[in-house]
Short mmCIF file of C-alpha atoms in Angstrom, two decimals:
data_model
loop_
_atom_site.label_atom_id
_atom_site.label_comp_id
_atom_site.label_asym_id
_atom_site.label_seq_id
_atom_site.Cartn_x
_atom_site.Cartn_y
_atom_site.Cartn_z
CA UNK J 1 65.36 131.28 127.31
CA UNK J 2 63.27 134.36 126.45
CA UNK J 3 65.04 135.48 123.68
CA UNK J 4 65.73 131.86 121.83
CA UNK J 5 61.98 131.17 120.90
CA UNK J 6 62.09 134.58 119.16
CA UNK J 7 65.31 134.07 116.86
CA UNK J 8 65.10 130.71 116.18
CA UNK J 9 61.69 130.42 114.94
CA UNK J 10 62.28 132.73 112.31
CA UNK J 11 62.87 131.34 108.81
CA UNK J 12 64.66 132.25 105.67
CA UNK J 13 62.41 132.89 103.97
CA UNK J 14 60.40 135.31 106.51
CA UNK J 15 63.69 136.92 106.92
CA UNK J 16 63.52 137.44 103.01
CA UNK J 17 59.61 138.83 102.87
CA UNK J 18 59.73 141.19 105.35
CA UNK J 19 62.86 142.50 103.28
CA UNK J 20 60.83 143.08 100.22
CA UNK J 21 58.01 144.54 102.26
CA UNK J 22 60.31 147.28 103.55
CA UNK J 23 61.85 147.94 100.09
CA UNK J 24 58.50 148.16 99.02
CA UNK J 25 57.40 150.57 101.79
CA UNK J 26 60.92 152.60 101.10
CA UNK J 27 59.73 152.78 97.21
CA UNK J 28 56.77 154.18 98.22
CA UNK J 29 58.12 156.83 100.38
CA UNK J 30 60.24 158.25 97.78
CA UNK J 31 57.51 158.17 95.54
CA UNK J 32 54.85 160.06 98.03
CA UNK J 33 58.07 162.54 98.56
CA UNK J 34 57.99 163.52 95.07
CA UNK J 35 54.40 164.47 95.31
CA UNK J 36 54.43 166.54 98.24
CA UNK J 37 57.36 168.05 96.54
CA UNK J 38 54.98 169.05 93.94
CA UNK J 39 52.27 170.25 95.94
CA UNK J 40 54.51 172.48 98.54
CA UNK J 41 56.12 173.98 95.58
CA UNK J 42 52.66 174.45 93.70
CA UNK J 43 51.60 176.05 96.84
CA UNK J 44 54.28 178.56 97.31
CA UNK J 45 54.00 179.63 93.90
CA UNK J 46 50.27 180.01 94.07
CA UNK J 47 50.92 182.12 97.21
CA UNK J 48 53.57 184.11 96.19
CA UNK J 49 52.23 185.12 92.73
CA UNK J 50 49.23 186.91 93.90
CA UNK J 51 48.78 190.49 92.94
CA UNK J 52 45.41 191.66 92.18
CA UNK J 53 44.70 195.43 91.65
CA UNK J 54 41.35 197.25 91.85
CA UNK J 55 40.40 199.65 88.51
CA UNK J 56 39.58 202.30 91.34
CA UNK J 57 41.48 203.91 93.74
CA UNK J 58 41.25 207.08 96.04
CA UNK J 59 43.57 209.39 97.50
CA UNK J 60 43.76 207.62 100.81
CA UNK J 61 43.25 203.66 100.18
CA UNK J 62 45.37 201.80 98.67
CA UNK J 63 43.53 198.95 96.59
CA UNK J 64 45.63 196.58 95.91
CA UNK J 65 46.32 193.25 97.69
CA UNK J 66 49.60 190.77 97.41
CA UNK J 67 50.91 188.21 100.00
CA UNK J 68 53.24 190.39 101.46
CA UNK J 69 50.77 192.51 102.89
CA UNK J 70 49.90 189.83 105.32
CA UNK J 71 52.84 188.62 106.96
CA UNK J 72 51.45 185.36 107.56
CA UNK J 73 50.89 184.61 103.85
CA UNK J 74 54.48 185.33 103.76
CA UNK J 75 55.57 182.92 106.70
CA UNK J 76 53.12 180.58 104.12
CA UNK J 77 55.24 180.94 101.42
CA UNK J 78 58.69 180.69 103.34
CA UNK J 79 57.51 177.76 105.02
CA UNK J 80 56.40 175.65 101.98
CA UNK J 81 59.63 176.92 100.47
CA UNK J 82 61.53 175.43 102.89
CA UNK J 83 59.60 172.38 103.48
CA UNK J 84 60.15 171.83 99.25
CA UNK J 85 63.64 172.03 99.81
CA UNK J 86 63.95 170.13 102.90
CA UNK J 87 62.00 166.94 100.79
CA UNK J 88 64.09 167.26 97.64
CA UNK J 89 67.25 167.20 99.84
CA UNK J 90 65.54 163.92 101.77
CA UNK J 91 65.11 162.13 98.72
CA UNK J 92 68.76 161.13 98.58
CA UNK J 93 68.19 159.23 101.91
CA UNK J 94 64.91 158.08 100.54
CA UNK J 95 66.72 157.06 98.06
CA UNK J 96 69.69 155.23 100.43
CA UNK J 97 66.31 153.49 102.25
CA UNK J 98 65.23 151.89 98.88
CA UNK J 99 68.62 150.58 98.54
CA UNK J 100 69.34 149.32 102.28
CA UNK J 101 67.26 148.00 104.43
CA UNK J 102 68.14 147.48 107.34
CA UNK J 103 69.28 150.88 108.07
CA UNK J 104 68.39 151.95 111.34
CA UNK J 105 69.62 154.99 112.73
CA UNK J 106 69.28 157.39 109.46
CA UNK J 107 65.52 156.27 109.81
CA UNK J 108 65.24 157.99 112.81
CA UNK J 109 67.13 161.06 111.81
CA UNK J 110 64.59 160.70 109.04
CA UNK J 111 61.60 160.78 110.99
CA UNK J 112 63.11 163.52 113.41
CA UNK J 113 63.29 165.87 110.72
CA UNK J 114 59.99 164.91 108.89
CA UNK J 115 58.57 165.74 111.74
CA UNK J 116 59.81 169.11 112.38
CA UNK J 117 59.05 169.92 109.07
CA UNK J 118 55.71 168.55 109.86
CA UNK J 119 55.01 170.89 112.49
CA UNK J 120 56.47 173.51 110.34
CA UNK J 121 54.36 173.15 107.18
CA UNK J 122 51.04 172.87 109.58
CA UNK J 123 51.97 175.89 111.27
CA UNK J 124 52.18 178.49 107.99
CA UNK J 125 49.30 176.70 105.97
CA UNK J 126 46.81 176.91 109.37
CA UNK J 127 47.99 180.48 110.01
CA UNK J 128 47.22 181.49 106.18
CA UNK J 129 43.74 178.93 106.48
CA UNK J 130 43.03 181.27 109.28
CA UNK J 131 43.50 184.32 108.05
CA UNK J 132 41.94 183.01 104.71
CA UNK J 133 38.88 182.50 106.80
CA UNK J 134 38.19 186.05 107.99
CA UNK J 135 39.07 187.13 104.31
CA UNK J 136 35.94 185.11 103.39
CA UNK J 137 33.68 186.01 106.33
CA UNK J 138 35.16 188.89 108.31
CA UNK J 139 34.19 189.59 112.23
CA UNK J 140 31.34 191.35 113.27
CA UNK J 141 32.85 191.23 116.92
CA UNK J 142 36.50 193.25 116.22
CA UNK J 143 35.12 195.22 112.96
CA UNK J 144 37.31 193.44 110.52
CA UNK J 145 35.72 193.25 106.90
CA UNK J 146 35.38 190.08 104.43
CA UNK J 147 37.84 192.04 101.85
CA UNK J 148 37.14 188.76 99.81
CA UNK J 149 33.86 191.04 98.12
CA UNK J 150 36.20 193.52 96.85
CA UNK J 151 39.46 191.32 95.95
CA UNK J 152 37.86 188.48 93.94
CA UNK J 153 40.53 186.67 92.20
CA UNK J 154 43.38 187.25 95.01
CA UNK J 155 41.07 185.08 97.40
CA UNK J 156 40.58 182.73 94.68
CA UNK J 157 44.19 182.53 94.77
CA UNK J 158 44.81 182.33 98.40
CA UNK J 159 42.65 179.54 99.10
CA UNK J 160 43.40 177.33 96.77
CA UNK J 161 46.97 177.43 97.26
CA UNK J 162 46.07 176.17 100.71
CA UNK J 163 45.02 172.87 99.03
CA UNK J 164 48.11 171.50 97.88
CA UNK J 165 49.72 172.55 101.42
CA UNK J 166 47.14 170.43 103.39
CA UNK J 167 47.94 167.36 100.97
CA UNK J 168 51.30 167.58 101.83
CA UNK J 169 50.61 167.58 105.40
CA UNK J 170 49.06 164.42 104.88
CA UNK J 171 51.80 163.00 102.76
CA UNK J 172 53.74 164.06 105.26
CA UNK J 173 51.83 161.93 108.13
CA UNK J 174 51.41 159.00 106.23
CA UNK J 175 55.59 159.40 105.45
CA UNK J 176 56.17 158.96 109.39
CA UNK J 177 53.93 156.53 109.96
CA UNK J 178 55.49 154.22 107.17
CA UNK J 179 58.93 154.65 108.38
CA UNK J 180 58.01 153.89 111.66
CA UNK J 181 56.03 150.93 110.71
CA UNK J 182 59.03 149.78 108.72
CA UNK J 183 61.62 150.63 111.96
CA UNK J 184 59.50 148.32 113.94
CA UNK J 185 59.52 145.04 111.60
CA UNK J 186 62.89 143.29 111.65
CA UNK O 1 84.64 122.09 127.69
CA UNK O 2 86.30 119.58 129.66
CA UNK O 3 85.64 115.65 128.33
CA UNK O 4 85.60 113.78 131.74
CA UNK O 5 84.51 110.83 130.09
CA UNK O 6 80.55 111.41 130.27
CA UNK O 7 78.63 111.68 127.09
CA UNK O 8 77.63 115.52 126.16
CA UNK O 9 74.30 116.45 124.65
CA UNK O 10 74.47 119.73 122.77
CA UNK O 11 71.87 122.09 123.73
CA UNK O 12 70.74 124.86 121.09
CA UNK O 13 71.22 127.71 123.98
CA UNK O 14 74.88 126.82 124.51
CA UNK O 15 75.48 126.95 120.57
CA UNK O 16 73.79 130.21 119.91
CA UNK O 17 76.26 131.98 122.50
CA UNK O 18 79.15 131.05 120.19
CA UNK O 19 79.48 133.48 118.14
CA UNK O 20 81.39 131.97 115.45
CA UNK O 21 78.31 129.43 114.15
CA UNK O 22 77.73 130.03 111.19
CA UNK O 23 74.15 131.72 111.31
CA UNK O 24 70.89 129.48 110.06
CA UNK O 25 68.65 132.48 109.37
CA UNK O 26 69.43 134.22 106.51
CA UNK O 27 69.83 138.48 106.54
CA UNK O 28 69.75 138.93 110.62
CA UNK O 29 73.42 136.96 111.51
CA UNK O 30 72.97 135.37 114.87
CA UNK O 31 70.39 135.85 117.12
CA UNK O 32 70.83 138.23 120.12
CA UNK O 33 71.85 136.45 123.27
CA UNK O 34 70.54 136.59 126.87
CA UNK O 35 72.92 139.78 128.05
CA UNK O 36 72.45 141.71 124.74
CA UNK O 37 68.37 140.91 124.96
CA UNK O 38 68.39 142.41 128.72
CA UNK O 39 70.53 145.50 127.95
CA UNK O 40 68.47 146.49 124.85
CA UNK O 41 65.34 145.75 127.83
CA UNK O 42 67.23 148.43 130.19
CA UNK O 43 67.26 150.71 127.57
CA UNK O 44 63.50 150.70 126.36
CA UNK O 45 62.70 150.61 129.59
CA UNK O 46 64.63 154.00 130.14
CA UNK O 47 63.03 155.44 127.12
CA UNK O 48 59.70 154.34 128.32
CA UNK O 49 60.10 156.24 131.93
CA UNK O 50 61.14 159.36 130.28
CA UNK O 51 58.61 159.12 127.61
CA UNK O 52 56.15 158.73 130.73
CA UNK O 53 57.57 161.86 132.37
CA UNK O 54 57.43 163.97 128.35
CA UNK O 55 53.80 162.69 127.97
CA UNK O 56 52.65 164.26 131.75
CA UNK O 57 54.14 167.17 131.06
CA UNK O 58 52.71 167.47 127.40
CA UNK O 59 48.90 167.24 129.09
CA UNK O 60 49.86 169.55 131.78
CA UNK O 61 50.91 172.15 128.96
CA UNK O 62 47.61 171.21 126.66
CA UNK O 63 45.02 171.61 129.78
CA UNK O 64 46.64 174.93 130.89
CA UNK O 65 46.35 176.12 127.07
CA UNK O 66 42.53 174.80 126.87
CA UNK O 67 42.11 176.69 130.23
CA UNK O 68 43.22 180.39 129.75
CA UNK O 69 41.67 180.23 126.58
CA UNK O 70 38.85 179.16 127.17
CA UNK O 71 38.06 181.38 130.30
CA UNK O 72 39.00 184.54 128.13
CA UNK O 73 36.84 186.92 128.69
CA UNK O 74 36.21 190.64 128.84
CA UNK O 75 34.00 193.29 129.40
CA UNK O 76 35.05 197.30 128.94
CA UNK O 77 34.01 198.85 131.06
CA UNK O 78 31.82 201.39 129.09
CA UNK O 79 29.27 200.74 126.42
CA UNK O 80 26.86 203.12 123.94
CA UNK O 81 23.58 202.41 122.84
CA UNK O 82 24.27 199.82 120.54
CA UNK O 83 27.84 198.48 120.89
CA UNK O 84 28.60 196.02 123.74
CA UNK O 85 31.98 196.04 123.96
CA UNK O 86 33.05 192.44 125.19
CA UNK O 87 35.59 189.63 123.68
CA UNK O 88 35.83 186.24 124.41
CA UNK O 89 36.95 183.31 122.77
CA UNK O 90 33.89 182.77 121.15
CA UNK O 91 33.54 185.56 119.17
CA UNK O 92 36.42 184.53 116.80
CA UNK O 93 35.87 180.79 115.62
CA UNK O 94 39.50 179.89 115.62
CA UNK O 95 40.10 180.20 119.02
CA UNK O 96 36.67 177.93 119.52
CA UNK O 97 38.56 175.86 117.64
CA UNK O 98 41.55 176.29 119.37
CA UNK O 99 39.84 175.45 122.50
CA UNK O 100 38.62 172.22 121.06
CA UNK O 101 41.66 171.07 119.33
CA UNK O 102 43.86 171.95 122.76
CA UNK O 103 40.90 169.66 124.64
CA UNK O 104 41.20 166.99 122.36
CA UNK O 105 44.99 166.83 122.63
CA UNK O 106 44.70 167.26 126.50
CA UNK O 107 41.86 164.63 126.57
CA UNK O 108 44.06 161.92 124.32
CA UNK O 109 47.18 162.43 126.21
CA UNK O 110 45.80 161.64 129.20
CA UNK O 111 44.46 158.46 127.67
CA UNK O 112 47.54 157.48 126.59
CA UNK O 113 49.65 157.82 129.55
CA UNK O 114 48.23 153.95 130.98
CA UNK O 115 49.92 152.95 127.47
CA UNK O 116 53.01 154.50 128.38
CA UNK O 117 52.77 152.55 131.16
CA UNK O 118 52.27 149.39 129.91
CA UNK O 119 55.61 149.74 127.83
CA UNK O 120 57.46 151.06 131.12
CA UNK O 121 56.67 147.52 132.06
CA UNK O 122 56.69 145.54 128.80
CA UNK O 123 60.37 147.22 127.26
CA UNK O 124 59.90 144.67 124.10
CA UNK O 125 56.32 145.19 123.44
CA UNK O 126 55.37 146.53 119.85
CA UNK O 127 51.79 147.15 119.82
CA UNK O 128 51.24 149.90 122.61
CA UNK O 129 54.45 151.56 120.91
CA UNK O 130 53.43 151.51 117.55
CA UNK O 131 49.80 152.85 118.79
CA UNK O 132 51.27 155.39 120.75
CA UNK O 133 53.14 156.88 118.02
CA UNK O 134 50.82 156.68 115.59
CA UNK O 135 48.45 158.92 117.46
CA UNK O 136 51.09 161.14 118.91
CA UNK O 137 51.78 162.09 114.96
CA UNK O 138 48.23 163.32 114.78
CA UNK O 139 47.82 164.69 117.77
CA UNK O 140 51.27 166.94 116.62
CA UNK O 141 49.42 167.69 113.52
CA UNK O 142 46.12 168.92 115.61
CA UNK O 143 47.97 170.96 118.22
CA UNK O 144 50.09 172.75 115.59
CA UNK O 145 47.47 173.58 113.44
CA UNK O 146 45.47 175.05 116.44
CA UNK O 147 48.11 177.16 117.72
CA UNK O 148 49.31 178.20 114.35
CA UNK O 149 45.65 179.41 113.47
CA UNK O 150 45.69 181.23 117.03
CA UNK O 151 49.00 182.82 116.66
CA UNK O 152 48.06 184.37 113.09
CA UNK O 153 44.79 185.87 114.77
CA UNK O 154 46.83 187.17 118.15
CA UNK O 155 49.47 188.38 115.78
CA UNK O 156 46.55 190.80 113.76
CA UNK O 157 44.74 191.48 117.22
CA UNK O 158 48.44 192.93 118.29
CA UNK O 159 48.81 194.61 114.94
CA UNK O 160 46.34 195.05 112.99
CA UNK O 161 46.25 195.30 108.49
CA UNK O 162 46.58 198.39 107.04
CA UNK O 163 46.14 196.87 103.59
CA UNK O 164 43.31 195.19 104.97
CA UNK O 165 41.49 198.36 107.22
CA UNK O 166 41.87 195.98 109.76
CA UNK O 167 41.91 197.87 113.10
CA UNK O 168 44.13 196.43 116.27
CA UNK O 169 41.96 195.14 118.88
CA UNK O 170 44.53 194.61 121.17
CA UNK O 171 44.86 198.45 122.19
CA UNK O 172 41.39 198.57 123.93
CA UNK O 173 41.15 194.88 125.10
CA UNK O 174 44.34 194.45 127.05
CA UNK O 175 43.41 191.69 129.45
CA UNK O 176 41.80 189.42 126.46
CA UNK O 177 44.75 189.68 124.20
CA UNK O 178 47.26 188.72 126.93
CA UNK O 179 45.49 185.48 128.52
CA UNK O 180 45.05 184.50 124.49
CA UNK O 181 48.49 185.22 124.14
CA UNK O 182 49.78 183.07 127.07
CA UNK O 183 47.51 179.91 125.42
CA UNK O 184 49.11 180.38 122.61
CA UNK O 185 52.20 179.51 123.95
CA UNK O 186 51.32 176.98 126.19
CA UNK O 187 49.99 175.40 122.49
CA UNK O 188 53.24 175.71 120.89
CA UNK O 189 54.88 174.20 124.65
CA UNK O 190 52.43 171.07 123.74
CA UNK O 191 53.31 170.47 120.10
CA UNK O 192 57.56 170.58 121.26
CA UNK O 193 56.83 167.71 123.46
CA UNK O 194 54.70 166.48 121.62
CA UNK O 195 57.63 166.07 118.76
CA UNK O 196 59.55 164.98 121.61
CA UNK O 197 57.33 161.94 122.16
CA UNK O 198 57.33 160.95 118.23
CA UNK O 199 61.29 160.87 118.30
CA UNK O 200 61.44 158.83 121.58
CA UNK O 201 58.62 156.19 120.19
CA UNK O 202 60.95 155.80 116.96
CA UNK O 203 63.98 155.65 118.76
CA UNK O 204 62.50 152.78 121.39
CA UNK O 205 60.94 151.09 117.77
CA UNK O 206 64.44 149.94 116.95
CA UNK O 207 64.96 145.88 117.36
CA UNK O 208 68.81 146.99 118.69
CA UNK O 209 68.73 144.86 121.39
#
């Protein structure tokens, strides 16, 4: 008796919105993919193109700063790396969404993975916003300078590559939230 | 059915267990029936118990993170006319954000564990499922981005920058760098369950029945 009130109230045409709404919502997604595609890539490239040298040097110091001096500007770079590739390759299923709806179990699979990835991407782009952050304003407490006085146009760099990684964190949030949204309507 | 000469009414439960009628609604095929309705019940409701036992476990880890960090402190035991040497978590402001993001987590989890509850005993219910996973994505997003920030500052307190001339601090203040280093784990503990929790949610979302 529980279960009849639920089935056979349901029309047609209901039957028919909610399938446009979740093509809609599965348009969308591919759409937000492609711009966090864009802005993980933008960010890597940012990253991993910095290279600023000093006109002065001494015998001793080296002046001369590039990501891979800082390993976690290099886990930054590796991680938006592979969070680019993991989105382009997710666009085929994106893709398989927009064209079935009902599909059930690769939407989990789906949100398994974008949430790894998740996890991922806000792991490297916190680490580098951290390490950004005592660039800017050092630490009286453990002696470590703000190098950002000497190296200019390298922390230029560095932060604002840490832009396009926190928008794709968001895309990335809102991606989830759609598909589960969309696994919970019939 | 047997005609024994009585007159039969046809009753829309009887006809919706037949699985050959052709189906009135249009994409979803027949409706489920009774058996199929209580099995996909037994399963959410298994779901719902383990996501119950996850989501305990995931504050446990997120209040013993917030805890050893945030009683991190140390005092050398020799000083000069103007250096204290001391460290706690307060002198570097990601762990004082570490320490808030970790109580945050810690503080929603245990909210959200009389939702848990509520679909332990509701299997079919959508709202407290959709809520719970909704927030668990952010709180995922929160904890990872606090232990992330930690582990890059642990990582140059165990190390050091020679690009940078920054010095390792981990050589004279043992004690601080190890209780930070054992909250940064429990962090990283927090955000795997925590990504447990999200999968679970969407797997007990499905309408499978």
């Amino acid at each position: 008796m529980k279960g009849g009130g639920l089935e056979m109230g349901t029309t047609t045409s209901e039957v028919a919105k909610s399938g446009a709404a979740k093509r809609g919502a599965a348009v969308v997604d591919f759409f937000l993919r492609v711009i966090a595609i864009i802005a993980t890539l933008g960010s890597a490239i940012a990253m991993g193109t910095t290279n600023q040298t000093l006109p002065f040097f001494t015998q001793f110091i080296r002046f001369r700063a590039k990501y891979d001096d800082l390993p976690m500007f290099t886990f930054f770079v590796v991680a938006n790396s592979l969070v680019s590739a993991y989105l382009v390759l997710s666009l085929a299923l994106s893709i398989f969404h927009i064209m079935r709806s009902r599909a059930h179990a690769s939407r989990i699979v789906l949100i398994f993975f974008d949430t790894g990835m998740l996890a991922l991407l806000t792991a490297g782009a916190s680490a580098a916003a951290a390490i950004v952050y005592l660039a800017h304003k050092g630490n009286t407490r453990t002696n470590w300078f703000a190098i950002c006085q000497q190296f200019n146009s390298f922390c230029e760099r560095i932060s604002g590559s840490l832009i396009g990684s926190f928008g794709a964190i968001l895309i990335l949030v809102v991606l989830i939230l759609m598909s589960a949204v969309t696994l919970s309507r019939r | 059915m047997e005609k024994n000469g009585s007159t039969k009414i046809d009753i829309p439960e009887t006809s919706r267990e037949r699985k050959g009628k052709a189906p009135l609604l249009g994409g979803s095929g027949p409706g489920p029936g009774p058996a199929e309705y209580a099995k996909g019940a037994g399963y959410k409701k298994g779901i719902a118990i383990f996501d119950l036992i996850l989501r305990i476990s995931a504050a446990a880890a997120a209040l013993a993170a917030t805890a050893t960090m945030g009683t991190t402190e140390q005092t050398l035991p020799f000083f000069t006319q103007f250096f204290q040497f001391q460290a706690s978590y307060d002198d570097l402001p990601t762990f004082t954000f570490f320490v808030i993001a970790m109580a945050l987590v810690s503080g929603y989890l245990v909210l959200s564990i009389p939702f848990s509850i509520v679909c332990i005993a509701r299997p079919h219910a959508l709202a407290p499922r959709l809520l719970l996973i909704i927030f668990d994505t952010l709180a995922v997003t929160l904890a990872t981005s606090a232990a992330g920030a930690s582990t890059a500052i642990v990582y140059l307190a165990h190390e050091g920058n020679s690009g940078a001339n920054w010095l390792a601090v981990c050589q004279q203040f043992t004690d601080f760098c190890q209780k930070t280093s054992t909250a940064v784990v429990a962090g990283f503990s927090t955000v795997v369950l925590l990504i447990f929790l999200v999968v679970l949610s969407a797997c007990a979302l499905r309408k499978h029945y």
